Each structure stands twice: as structure tokens, then as C-alpha cells.
Coordinates of N, CA and C in Angstrom, one line a residue:
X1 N 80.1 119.3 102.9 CA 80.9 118.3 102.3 C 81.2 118.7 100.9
X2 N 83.0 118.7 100.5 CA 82.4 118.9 99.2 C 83.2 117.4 98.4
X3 N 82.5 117.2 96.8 CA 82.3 116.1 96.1 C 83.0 116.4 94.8
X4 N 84.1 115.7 94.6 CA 85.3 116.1 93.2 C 86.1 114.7 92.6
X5 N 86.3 114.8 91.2 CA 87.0 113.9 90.9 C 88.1 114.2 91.7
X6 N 89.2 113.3 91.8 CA 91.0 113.5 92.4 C 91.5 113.3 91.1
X7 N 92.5 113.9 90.5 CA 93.5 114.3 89.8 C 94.7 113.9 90.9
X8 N 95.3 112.6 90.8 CA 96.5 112.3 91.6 C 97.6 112.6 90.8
X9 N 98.5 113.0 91.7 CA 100.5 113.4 90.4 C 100.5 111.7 90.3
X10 N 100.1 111.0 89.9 CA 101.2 109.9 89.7 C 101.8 109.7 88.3
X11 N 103.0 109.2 88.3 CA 104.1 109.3 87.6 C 104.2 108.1 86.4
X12 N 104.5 108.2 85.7 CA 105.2 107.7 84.1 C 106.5 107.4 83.9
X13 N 106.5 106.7 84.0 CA 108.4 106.0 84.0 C 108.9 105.1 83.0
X14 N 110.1 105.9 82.2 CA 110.2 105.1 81.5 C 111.3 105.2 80.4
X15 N 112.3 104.0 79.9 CA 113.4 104.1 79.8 C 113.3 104.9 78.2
X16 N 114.3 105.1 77.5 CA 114.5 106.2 76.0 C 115.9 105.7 75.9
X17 N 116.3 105.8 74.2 CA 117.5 105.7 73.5 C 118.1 107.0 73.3
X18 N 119.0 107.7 73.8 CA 119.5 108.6 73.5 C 121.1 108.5 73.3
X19 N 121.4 109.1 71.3 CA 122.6 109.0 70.8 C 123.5 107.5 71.4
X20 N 122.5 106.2 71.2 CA 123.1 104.7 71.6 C 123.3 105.0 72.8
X21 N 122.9 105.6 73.8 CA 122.8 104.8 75.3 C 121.1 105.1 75.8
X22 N 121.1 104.3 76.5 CA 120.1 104.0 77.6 C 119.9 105.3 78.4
X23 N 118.9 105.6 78.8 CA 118.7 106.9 79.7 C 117.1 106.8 80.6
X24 N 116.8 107.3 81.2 CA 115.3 106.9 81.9 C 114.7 108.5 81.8
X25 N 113.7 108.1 82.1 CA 112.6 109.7 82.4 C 111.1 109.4 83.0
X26 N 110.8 111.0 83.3 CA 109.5 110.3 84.1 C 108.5 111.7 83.5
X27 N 107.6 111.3 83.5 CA 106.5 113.2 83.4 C 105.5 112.3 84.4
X28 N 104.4 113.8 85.0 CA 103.5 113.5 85.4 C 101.9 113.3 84.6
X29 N 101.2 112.3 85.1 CA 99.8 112.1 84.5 C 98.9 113.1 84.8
X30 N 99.5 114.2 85.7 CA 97.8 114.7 86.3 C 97.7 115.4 85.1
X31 N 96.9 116.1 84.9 CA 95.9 117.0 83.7 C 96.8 118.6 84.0
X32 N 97.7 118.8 83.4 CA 98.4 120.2 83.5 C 99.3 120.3 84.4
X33 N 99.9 119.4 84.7 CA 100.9 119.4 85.6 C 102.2 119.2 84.2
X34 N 103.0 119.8 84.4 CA 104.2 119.8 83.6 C 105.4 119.2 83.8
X35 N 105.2 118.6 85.5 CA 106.5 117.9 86.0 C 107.2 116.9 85.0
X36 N 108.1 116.8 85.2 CA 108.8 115.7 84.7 C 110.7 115.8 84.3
X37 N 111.3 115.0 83.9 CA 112.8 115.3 83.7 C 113.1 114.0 82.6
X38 N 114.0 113.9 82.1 CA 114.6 113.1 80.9 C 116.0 112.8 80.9
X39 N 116.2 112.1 80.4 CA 118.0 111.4 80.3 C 118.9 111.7 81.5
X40 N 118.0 111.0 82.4 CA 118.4 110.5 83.5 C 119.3 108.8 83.2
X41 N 120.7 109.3 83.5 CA 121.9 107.8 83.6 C 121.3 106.8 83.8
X42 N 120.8 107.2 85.6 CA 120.5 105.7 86.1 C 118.7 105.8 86.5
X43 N 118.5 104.5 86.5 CA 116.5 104.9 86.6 C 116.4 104.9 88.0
X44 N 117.7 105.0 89.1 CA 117.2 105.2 90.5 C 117.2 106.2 90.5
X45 N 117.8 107.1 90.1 CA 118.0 108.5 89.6 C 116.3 109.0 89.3
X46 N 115.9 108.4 88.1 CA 114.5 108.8 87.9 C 113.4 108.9 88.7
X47 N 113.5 107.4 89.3 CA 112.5 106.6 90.2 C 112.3 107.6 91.4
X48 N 113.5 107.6 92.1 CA 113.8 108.8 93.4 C 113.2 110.6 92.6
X49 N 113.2 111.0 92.1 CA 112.7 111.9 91.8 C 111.3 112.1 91.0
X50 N 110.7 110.7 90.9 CA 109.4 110.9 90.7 C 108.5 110.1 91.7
X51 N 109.5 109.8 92.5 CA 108.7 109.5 93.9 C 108.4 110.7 94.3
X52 N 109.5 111.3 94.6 CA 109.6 112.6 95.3 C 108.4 113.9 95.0
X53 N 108.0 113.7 93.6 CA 107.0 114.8 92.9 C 105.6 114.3 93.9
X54 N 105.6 112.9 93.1 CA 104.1 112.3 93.9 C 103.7 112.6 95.6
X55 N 104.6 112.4 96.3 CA 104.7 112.6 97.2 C 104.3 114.2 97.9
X56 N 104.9 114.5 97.4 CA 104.9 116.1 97.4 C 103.7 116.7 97.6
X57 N 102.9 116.2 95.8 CA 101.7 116.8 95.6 C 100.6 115.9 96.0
X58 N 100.7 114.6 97.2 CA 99.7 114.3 97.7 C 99.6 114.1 98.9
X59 N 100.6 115.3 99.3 CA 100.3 116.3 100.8 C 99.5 117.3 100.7
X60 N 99.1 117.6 99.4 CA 98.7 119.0 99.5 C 96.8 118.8 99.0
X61 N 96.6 117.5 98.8 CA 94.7 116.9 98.6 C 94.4 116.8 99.7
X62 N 94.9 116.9 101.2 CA 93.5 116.6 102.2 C 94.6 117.4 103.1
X63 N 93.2 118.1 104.0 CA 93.8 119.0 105.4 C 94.4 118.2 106.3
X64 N 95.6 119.0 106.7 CA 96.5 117.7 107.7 C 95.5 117.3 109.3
X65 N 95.7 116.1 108.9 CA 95.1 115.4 110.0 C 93.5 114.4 109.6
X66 N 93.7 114.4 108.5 CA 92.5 113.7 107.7 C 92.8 112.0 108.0
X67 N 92.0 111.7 108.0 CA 91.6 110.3 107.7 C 90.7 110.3 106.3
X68 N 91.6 109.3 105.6 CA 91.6 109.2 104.0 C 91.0 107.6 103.7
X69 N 90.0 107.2 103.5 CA 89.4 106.1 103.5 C 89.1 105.5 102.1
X70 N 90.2 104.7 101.3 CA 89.9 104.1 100.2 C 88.6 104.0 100.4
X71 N 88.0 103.3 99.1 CA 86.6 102.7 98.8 C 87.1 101.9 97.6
X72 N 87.0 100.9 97.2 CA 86.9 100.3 96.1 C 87.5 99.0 96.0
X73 N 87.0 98.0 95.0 CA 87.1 96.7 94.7 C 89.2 96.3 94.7
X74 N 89.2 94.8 94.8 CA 90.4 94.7 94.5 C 90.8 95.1 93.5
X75 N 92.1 95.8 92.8 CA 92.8 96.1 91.7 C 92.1 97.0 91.2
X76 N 91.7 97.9 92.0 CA 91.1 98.9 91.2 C 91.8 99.7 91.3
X77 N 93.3 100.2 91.8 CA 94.1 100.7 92.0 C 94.8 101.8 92.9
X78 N 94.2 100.9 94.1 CA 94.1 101.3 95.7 C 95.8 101.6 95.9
X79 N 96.5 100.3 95.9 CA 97.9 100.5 96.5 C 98.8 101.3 95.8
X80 N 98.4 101.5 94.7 CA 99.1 102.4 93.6 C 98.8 103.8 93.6
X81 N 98.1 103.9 94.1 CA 98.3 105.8 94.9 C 98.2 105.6 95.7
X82 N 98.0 104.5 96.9 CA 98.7 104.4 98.1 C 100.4 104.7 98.4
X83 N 100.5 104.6 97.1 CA 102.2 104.1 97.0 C 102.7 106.0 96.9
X84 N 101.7 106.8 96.3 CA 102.1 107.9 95.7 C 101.9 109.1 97.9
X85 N 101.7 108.4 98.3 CA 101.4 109.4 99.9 C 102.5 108.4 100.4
X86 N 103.1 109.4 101.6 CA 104.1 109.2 102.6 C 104.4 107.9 103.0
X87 N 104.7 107.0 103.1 CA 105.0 105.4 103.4 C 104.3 105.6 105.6
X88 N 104.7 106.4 106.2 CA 104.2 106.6 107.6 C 102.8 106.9 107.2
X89 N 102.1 107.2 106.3 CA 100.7 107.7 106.3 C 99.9 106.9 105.8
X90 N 100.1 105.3 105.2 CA 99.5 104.3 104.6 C 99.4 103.7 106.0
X91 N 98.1 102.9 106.2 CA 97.6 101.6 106.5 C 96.7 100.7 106.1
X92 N 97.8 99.8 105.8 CA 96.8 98.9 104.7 C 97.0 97.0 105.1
X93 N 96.0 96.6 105.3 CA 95.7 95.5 105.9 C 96.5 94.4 104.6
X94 N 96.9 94.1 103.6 CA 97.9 93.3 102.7 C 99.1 93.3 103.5
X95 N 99.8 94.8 104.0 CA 100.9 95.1 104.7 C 101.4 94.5 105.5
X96 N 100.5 94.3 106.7 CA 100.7 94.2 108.0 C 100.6 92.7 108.0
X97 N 99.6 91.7 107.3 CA 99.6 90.2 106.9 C 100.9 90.1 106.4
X98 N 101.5 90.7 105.4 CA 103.1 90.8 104.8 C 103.6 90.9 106.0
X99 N 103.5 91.3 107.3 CA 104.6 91.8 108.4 C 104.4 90.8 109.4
X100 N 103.1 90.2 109.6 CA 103.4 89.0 110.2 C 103.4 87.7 110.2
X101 N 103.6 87.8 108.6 CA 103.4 86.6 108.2 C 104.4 86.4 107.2
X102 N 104.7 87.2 107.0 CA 105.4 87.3 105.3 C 105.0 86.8 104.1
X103 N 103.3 86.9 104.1 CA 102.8 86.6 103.2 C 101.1 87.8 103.4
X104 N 101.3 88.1 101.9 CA 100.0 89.4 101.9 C 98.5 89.1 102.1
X105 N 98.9 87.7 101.7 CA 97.5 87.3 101.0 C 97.0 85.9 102.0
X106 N 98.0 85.9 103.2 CA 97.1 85.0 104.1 C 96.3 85.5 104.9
X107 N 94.8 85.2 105.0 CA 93.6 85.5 105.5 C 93.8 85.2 106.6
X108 N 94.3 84.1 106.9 CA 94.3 83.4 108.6 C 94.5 84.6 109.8
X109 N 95.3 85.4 109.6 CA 95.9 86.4 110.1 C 95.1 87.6 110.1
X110 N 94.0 88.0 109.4 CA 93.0 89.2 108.8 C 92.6 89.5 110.3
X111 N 92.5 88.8 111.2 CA 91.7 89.5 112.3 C 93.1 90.1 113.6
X112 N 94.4 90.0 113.6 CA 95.2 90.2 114.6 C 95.8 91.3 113.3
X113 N 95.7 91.4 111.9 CA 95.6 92.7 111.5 C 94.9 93.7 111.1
X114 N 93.7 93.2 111.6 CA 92.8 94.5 111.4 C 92.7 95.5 113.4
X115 N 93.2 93.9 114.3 CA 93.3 94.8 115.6 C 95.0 95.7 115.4
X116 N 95.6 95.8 114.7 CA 96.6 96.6 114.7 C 96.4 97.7 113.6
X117 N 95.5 97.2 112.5 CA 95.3 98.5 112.2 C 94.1 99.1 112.8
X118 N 93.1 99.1 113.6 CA 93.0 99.8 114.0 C 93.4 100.9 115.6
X119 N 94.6 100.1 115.8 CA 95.3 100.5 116.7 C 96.4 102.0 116.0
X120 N 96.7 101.8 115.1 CA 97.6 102.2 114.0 C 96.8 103.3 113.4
X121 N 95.4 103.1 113.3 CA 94.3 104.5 112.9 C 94.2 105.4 114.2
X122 N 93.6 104.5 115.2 CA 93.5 105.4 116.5 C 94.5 106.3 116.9
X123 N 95.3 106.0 117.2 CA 96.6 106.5 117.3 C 97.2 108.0 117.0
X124 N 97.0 107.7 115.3 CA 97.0 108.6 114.2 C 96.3 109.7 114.4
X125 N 94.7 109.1 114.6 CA 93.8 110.1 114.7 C 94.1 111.2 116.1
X126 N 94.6 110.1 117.5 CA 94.8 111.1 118.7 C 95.7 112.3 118.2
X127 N 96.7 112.2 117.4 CA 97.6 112.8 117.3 C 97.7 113.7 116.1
X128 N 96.4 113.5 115.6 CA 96.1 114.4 114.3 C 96.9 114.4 112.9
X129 N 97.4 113.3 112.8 CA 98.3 112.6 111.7 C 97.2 112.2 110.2
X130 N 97.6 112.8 109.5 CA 97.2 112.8 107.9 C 97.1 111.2 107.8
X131 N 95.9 109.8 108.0 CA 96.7 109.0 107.6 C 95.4 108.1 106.5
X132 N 96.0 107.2 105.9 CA 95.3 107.2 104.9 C 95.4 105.8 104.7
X133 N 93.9 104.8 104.5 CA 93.3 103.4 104.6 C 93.3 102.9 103.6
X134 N 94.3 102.2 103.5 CA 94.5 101.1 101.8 C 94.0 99.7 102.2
X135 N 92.4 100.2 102.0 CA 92.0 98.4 102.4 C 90.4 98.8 101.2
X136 N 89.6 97.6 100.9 CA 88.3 97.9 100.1 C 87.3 98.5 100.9
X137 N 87.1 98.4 102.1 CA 86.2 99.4 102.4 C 84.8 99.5 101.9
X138 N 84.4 98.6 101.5 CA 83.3 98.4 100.2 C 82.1 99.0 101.4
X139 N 81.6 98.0 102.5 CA 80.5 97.9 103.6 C 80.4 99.0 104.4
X140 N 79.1 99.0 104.4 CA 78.7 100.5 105.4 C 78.8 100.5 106.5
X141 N 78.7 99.1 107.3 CA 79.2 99.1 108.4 C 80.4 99.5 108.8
X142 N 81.6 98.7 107.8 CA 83.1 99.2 108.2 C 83.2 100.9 107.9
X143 N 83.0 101.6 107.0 CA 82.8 102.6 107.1 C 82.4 103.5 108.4
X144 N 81.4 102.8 108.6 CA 80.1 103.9 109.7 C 81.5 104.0 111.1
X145 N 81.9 102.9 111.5 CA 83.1 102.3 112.3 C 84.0 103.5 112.3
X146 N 84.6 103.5 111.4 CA 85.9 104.5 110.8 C 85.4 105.9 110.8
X147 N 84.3 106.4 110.1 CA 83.8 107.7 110.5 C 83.4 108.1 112.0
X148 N 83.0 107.3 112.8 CA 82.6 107.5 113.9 C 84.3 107.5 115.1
X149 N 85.2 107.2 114.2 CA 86.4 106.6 115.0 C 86.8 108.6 114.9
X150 N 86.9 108.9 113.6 CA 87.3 110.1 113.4 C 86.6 111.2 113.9
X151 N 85.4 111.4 114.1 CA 84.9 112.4 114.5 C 84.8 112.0 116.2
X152 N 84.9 111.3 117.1 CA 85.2 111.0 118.7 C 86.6 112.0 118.6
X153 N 87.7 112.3 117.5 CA 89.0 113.4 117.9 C 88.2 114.1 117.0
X154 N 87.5 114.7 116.5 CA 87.5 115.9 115.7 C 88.2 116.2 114.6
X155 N 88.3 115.0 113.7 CA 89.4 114.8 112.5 C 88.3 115.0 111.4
X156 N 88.9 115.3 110.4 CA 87.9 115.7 108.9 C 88.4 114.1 108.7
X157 N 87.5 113.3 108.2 CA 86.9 112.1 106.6 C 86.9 112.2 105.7
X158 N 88.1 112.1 104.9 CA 87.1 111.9 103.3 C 87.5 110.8 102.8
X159 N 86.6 110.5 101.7 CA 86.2 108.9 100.8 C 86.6 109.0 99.7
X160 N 87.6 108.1 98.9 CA 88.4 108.3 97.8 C 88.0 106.8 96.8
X161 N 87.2 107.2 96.5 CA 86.2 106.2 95.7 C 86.6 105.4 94.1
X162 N 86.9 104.3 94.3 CA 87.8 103.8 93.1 C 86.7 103.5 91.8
X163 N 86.8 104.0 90.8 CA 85.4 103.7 90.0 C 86.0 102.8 88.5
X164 N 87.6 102.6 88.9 CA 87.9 101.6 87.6 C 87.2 100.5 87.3
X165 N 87.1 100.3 85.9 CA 86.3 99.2 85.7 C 86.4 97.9 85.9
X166 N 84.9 97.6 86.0 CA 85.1 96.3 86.2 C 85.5 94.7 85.5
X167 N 85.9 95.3 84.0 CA 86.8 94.6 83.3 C 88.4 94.5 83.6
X168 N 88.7 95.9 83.8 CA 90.0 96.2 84.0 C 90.6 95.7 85.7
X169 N 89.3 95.4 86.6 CA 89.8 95.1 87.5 C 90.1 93.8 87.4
X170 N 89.0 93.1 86.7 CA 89.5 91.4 86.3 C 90.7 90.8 85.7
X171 N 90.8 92.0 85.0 CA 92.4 91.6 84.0 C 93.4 91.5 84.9
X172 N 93.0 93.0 86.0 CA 94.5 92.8 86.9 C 94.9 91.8 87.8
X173 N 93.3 91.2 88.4 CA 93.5 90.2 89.4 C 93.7 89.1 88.8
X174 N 93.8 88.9 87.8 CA 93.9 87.6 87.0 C 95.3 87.5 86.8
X175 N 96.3 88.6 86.8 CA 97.6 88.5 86.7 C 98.0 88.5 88.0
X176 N 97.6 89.0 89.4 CA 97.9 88.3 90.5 C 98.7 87.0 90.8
X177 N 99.4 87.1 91.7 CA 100.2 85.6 92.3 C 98.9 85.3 93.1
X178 N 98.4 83.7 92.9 CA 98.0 82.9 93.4 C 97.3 83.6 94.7
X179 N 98.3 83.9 95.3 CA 97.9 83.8 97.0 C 97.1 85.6 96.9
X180 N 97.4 86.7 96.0 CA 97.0 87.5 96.4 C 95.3 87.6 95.2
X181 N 95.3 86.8 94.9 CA 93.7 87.0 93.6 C 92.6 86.7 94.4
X182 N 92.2 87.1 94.0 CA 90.6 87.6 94.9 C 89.6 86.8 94.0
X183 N 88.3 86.0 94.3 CA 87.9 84.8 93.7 C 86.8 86.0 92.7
X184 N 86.7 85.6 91.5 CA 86.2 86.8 90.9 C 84.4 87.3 91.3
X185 N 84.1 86.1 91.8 CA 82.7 86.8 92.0 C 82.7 87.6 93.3
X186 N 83.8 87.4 94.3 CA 83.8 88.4 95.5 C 84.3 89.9 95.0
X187 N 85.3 89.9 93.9 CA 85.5 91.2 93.2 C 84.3 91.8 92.6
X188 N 83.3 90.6 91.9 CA 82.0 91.0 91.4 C 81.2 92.0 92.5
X189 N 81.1 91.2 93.8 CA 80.4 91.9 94.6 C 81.2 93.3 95.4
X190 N 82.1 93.3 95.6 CA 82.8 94.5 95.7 C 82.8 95.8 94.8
X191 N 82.8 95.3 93.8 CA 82.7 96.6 92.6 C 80.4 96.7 92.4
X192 N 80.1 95.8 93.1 CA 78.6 96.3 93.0 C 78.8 97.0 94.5
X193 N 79.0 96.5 95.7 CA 79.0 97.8 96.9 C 79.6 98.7 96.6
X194 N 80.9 99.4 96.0 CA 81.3 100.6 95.3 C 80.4 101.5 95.2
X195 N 79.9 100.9 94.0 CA 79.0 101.8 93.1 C 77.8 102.3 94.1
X196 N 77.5 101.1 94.9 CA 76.1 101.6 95.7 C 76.7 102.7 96.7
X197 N 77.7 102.7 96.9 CA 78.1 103.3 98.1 C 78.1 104.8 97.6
X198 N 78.1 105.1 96.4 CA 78.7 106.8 96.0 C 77.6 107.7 96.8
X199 N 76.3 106.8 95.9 CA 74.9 108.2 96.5 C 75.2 108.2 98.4
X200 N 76.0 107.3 99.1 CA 75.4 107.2 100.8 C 76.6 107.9 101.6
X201 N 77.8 108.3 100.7 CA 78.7 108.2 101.7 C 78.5 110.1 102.6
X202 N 77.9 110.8 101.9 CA 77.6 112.1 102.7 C 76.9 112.2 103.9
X203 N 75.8 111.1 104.0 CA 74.9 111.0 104.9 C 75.4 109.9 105.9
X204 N 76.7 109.3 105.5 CA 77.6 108.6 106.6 C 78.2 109.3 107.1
X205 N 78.7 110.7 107.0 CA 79.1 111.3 107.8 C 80.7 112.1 107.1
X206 N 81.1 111.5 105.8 CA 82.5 112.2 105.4 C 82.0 113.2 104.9
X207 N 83.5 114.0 105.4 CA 83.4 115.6 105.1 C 84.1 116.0 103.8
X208 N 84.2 114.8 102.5 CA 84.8 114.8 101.3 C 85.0 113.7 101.0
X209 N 84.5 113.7 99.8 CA 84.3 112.5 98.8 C 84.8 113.1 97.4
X210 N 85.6 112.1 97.0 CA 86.9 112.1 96.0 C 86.6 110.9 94.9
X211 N 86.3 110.8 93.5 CA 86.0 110.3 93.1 C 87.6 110.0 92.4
X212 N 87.7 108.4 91.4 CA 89.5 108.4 90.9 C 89.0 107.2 90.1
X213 N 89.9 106.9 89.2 CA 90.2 105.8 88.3 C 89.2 106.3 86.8
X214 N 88.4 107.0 86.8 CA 88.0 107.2 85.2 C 88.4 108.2 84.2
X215 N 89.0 108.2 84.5 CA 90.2 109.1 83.3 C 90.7 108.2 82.6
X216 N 91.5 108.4 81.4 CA 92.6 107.8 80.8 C 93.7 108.1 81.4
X217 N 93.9 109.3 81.5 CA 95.2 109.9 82.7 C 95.3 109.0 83.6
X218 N 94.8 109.0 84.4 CA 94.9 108.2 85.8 C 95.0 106.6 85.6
X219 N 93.7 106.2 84.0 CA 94.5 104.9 84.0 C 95.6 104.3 83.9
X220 N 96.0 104.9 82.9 CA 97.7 105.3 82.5 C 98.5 105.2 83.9
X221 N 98.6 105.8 84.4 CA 99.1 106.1 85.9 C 99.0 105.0 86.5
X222 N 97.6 104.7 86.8 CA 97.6 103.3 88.0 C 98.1 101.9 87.7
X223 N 97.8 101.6 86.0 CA 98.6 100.7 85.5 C 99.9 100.2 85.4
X224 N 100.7 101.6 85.8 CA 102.1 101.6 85.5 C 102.9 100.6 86.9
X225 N 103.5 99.9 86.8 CA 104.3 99.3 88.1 C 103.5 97.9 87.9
X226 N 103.2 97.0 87.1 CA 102.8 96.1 87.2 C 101.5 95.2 87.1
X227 N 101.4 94.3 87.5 CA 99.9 93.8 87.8 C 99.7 94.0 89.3
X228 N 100.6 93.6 90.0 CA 100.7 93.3 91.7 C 100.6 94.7 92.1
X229 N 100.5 96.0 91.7 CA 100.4 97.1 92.5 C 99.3 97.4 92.4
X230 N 98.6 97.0 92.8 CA 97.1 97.9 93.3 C 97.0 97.6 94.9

């Protein structure tokens, strides 16, 4: 098993005055990455090409055919490098409540989408598809579940462990819409399973564990796009 902080490309966007007009640009946050472009016209122009970076370079963090299992509390900024991997390679249970309900944050529905996402994992896994779990993941049971799902095909696991703080996760859920904020002491207990989970997840059985959010870099990064993106 091996055990590493993640360094994600995510991107920096952001508008500039150049000679009285308006222009956009983007650089990347990772640590030595030099990507970026400037006085871009229009910011779809920008947007589209610093999707395109992110994307790129988070094909190239786990062997194709992985199953990629967040870990971490709400707003710790799960959907926001969710957002930075292939849109066919996310499953994330907010999503799929958004799909049949048109609403993210109704619970009523949690159990007819957790049987499609894991129809939506299985699947993946038969077929050896890179795909990657934007849900908290906090419990060893759900875990043990998911590891044992992947290793019945012979797929590599790894655990991408959210370690942002637990101040900064408060602030974000506090700017949440209503229906998607999480009552803060269940965030409380979510960011204490986190933490407990780091020393267990090798002896659950993943074959990589990815540690993310304590950098400034990466904060920088995860914050960018709102309160609502995590």
C-alpha cells in the first residue's frame, strides 16, 4: 500500500483589467505546475480550458480501473475535486437525489440512491472503469462494503482522505442552501470518524491512501467556485 498527500491540478479563475477591458485567466494550484493562460476575451474561453488541464492531470493519480473512495466530512471539499475527474467517472449520491428528485438534499430518496449507486459502482468495477465516490464515506462498515465490492473484480482501492478543517468546514456549511446543510453536530461527528479512520484504512484492505485539503494550495483551490461546491 502506498500512503501520500494528493497534490490535485485544480484551478484558479479569475477575471484581470487589461488596457480598459475585461479579460479572464486561470493558473494552476498544484505545487510546480506552471499551467495557466491570461487575457482570455471571454471566461468560457478560460473556464473550458482550465477544465480541460484538471481533467487531464487527474487521469494520471490512480491506475485505470481504480475505485477512488472519498473519505471526509461535508464541505470538506469532496465535490470540488470531484468536479476536477471526468463527469462519467463521479458517483455521488447529492447527484443522483438531484436526478430523481430535483432536489440534492432530499433524504427521502437516500435509499433508491444508494441502490443505483451501487449499481453504477458494480458495473464500473465489471468493466474496469476508473470510477470515483463523491459521498462522506466516514463508517467502516460502508467502507469494508466498497473494498470488498472491488477486490470480488480484482480492481486496486484507494482512500482520498479529506483533512480540511473543522472550522472551515463549518463556515462552508453555514453558507449552504437550506436543504443542502448538514446539522452541525452530524458534521461534528463526521470530521471525528475522518480522523479516526486514517490509522485503519490499510488494514481495510486499500491499496492507497491519499491524504488532501491541508495545504494552502489546495485550500485556495477547493474554495474557489463558491460555498455550494463541495
Amino acid at each position: 500500500m502506498t500512503s501520500s498527500a494528493l497534490e490535485p491540478h485544480l484551478t484558479w479563475r479569475f477575471p484581470e483589467r487589461h488596457r480598459d477591458q475585461e479579460t479572464f485567466g486561470w493558473d494552476c494550484q498544484s505545487p510546480g505546475c506552471q499551467a495557466g493562460n491570461y487575457r482570455y476575451p471571454d471566461a468560457r474561453d478560460a473556464a473550458h480550458d482550465a477544465d480541460a488541464h484538471e481533467r487531464d492531470e487527474t487521469r494520471k493519480l490512480f491506475e485505470p480501473g481504480t475505485l477512488v473512495v472519498f473519505v471526509g466530512p461535508a464541505a470538506a471539499g469532496k465535490t470540488r475535486l470531484a468536479d476536477a475527474f471526468p463527469a462519467d467517472w463521479v458517483v455521488g449520491l447529492d447527484d443522483l437525489r438531484r436526478r430523481l428528485t430535483g432536489d440534492a438534499g432530499n433524504q427521502s430518496v437516500t435509499p433508491q440512491a444508494v441502490q443505483i449507486q451501487d449499481l453504477l459502482v458494480e458495473t464500473r468495477l465489471q468493466y474496469a472503469e476508473t470510477t470515483v465516490l463523491d459521498s462522506t464515506n466516514v463508517e467502516a462498515a460502508v467502507r469494508t462494503r466498497l473494498v470488498e465490492r472491488a477486490q470480488r473484480w480484482g480492481r486496486p482501492v484507494a482512500a482520498v482522505v479529506f483533512v480540511t478543517g473543522l472550522d472551515v468546514c463549518l463556515l462552508r456549511n453555514s453558507k449552504r442552501p437550506a436543504n443542502r446543510r448538514v446539522p452541525d453536530e452530524a458534521l461534528e461527528w463526521q470530521f471525528e470518524q475522518t480522523a479516526l479512520s486514517l490509522p485503519l484504512l490499510a488494514d481495510e484492505g486499500f491499496t492507497d491512501v491519499r491524504t488532501v485539503g491541508a495545504s494552502w494550495r489546495t485550500g485556495l483551490a477547493l474554495a474557489y467556485g463558491g460555498p455550494d461546491r463541495r
